[in-house]
Short mmCIF file of N, CA and C in Angstrom, two decimals:
data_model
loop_
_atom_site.label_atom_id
_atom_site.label_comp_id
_atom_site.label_asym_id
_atom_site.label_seq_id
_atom_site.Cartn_x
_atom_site.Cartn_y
_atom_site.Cartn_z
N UNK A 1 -18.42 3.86 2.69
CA UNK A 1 -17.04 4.27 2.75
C UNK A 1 -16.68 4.76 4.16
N UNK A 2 -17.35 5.84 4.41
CA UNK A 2 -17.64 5.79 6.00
C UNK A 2 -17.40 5.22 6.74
N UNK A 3 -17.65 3.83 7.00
CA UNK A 3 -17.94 2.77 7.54
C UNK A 3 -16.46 2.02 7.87
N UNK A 4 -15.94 2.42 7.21
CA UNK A 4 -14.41 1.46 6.45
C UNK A 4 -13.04 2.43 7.23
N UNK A 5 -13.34 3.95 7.55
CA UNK A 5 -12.42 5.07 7.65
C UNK A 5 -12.61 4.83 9.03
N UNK A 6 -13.76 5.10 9.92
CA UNK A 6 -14.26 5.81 11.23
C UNK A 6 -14.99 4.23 12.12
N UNK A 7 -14.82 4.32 13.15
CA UNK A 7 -15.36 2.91 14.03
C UNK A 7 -16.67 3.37 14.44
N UNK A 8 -17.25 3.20 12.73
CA UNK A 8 -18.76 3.04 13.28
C UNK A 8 -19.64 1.65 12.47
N UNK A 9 -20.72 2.16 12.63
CA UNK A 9 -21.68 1.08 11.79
C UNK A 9 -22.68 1.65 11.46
N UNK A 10 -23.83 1.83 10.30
CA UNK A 10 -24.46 2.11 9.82
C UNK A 10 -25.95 1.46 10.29
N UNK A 11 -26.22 1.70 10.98
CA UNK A 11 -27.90 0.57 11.75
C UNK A 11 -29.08 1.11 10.97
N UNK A 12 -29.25 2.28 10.37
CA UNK A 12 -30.88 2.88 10.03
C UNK A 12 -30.65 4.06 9.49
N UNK A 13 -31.53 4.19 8.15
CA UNK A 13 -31.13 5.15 7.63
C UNK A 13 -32.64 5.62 6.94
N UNK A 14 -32.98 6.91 6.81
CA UNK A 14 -34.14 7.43 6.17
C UNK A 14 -33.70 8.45 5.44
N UNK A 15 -33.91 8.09 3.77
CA UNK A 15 -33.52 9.96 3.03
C UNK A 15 -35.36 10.41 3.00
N UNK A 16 -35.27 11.67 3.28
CA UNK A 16 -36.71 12.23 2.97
C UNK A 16 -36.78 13.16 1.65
N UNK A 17 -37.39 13.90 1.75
CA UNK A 17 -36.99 14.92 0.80
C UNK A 17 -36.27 16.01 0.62
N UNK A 18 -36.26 16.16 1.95
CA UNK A 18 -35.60 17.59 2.51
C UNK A 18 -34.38 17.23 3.55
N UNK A 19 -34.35 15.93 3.43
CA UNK A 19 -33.49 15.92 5.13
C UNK A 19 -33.37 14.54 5.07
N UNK A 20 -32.48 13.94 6.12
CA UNK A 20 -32.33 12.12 6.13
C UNK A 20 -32.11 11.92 7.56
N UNK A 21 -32.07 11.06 8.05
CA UNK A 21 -31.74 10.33 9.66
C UNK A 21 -30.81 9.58 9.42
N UNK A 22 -30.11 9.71 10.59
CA UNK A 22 -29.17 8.18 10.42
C UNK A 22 -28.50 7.44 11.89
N UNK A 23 -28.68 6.29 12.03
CA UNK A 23 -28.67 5.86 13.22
C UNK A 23 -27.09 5.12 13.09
N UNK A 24 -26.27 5.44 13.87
CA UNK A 24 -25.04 5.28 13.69
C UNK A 24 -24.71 4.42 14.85
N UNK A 25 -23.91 3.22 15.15
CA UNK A 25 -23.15 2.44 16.82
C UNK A 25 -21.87 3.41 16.12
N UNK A 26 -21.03 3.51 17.50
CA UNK A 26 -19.62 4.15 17.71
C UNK A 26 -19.19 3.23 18.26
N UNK A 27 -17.94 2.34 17.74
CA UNK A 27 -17.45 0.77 18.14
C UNK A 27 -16.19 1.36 19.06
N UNK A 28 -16.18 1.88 19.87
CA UNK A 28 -15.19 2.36 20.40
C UNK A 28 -14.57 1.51 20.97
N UNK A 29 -14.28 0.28 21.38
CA UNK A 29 -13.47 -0.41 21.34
C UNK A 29 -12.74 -0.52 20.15
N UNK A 30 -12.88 -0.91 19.13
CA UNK A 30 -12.13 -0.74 17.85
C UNK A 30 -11.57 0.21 17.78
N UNK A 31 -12.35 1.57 17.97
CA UNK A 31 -11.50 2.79 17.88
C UNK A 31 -9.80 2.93 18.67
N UNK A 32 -10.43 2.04 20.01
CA UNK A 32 -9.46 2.51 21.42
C UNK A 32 -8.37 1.78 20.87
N UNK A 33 -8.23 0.44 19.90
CA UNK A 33 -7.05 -0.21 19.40
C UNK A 33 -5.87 0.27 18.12
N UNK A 34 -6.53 1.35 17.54
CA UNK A 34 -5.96 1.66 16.34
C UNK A 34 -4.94 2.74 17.13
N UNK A 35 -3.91 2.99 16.35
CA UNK A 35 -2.18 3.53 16.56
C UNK A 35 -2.78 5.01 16.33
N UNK A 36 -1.43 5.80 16.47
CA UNK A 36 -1.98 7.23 16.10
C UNK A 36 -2.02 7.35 14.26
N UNK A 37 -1.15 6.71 14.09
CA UNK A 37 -0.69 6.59 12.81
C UNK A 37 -2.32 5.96 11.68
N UNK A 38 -3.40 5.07 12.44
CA UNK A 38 -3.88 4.63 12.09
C UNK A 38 -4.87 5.65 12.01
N UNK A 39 -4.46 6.01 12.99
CA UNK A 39 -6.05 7.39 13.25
C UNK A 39 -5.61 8.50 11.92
N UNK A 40 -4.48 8.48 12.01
CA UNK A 40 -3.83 10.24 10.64
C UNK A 40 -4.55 9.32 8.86
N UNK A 41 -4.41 8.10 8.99
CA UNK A 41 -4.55 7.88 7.49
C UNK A 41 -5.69 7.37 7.34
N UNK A 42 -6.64 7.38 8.41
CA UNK A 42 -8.18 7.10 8.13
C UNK A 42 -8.75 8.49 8.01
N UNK A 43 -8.09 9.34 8.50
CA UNK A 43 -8.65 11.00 8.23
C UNK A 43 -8.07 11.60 7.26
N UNK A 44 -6.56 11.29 6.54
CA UNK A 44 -6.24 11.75 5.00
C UNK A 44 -7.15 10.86 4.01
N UNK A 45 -7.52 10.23 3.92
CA UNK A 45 -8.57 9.12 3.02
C UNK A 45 -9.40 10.33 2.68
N UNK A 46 -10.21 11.00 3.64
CA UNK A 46 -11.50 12.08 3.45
C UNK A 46 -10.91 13.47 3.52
N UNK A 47 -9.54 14.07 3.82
CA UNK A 47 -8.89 15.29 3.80
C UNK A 47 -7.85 14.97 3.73
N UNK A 48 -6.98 16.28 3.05
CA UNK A 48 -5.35 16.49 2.48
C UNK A 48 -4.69 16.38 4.39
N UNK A 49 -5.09 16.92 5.41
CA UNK A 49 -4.74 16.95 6.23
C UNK A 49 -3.58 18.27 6.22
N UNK A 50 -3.46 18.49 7.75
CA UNK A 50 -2.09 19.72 7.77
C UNK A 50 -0.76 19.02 7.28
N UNK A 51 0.21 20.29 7.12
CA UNK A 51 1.31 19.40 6.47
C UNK A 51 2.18 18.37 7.51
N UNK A 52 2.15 18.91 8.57
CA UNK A 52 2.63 18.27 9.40
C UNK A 52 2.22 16.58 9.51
N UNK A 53 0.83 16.66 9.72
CA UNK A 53 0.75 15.50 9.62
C UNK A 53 1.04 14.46 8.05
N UNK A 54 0.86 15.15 7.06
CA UNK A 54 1.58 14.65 5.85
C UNK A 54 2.82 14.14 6.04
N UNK A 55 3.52 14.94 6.72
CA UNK A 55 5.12 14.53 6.79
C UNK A 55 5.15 13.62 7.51
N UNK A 56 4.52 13.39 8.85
CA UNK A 56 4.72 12.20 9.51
C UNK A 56 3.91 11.19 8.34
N UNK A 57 2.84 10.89 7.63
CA UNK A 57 2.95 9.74 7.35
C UNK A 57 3.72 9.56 6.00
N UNK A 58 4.67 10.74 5.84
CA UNK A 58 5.51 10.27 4.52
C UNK A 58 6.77 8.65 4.60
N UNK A 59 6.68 8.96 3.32
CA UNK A 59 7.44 7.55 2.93
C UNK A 59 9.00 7.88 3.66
N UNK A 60 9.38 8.89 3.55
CA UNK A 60 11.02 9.68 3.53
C UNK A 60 10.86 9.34 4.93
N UNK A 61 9.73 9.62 6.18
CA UNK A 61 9.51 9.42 7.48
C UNK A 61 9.88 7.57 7.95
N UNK A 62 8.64 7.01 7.13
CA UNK A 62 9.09 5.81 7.26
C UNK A 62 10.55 5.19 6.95
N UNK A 63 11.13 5.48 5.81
CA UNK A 63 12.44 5.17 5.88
C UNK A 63 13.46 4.94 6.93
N UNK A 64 13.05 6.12 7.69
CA UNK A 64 14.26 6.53 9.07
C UNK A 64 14.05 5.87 10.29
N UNK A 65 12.41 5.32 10.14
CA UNK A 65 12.20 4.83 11.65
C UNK A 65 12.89 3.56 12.02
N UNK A 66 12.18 2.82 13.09
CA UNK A 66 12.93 1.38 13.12
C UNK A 66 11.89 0.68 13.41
N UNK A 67 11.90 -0.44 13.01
CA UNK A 67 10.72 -1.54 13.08
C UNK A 67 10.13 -2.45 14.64
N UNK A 68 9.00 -2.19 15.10
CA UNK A 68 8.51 -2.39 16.56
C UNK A 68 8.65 -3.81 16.73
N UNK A 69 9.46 -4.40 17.35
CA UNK A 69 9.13 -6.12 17.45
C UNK A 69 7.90 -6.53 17.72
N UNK A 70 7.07 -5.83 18.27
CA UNK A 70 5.78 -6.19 18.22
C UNK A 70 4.58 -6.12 17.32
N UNK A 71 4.96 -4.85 16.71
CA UNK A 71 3.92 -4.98 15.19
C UNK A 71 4.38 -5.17 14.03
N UNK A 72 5.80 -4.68 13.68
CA UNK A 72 6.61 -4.89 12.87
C UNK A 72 6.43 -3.14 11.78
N UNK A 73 5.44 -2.73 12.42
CA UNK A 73 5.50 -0.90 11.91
C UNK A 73 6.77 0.00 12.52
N UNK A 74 7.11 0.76 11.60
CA UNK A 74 8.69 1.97 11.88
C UNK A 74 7.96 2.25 13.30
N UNK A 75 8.93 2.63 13.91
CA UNK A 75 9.14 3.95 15.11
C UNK A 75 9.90 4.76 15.16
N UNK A 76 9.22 5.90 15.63
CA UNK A 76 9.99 7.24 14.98
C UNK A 76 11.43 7.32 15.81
N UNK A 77 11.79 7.82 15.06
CA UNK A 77 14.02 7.76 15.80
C UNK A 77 13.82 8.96 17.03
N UNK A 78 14.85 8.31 18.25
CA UNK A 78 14.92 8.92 19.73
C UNK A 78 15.19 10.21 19.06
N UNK A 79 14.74 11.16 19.80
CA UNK A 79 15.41 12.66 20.11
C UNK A 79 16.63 12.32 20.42
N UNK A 80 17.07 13.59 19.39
CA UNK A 80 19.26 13.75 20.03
C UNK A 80 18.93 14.54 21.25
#
């Protein structure tokens, strides 16, 4: 699940009895491509998150934005 949230990969793993290892790559290229937006809802998946950030990825949020010609995701409305 891990694997799916965070830009890593899973290479080696040992459970012992008392303790486990785990050999992890950090794909940071992958990381460096994802939006901010992408980064808030791969970290609510594993936490409620602050409210703030709740509100930005609410639905009522998306409603108001306007759609990027380039990705076709909302953008948040100019400051008055």
């Amino acid at each position: 699940m891990l694997v799916h949230i965070f830009a890593i990969d899973v290479a080696a793993y040992a459970v012992m009895s008392n303790h486990y290892h785990v050999v992890v790559h950090i794909d940071s290229a992958r990381a460096q491509q994802w939006s901010t937006e992408e980064v808030l809802q791969g970290w609510t998946q594993l936490f409620t998150g602050p409210l703030l950030v709740q509100r930005y990825l609410s639905q009522a949020r998306a409603a108001m934005g306007r759609k990027s010609p380039r990705t076709g995701r909302n953008l948040p409305r100019a400051a008055v």
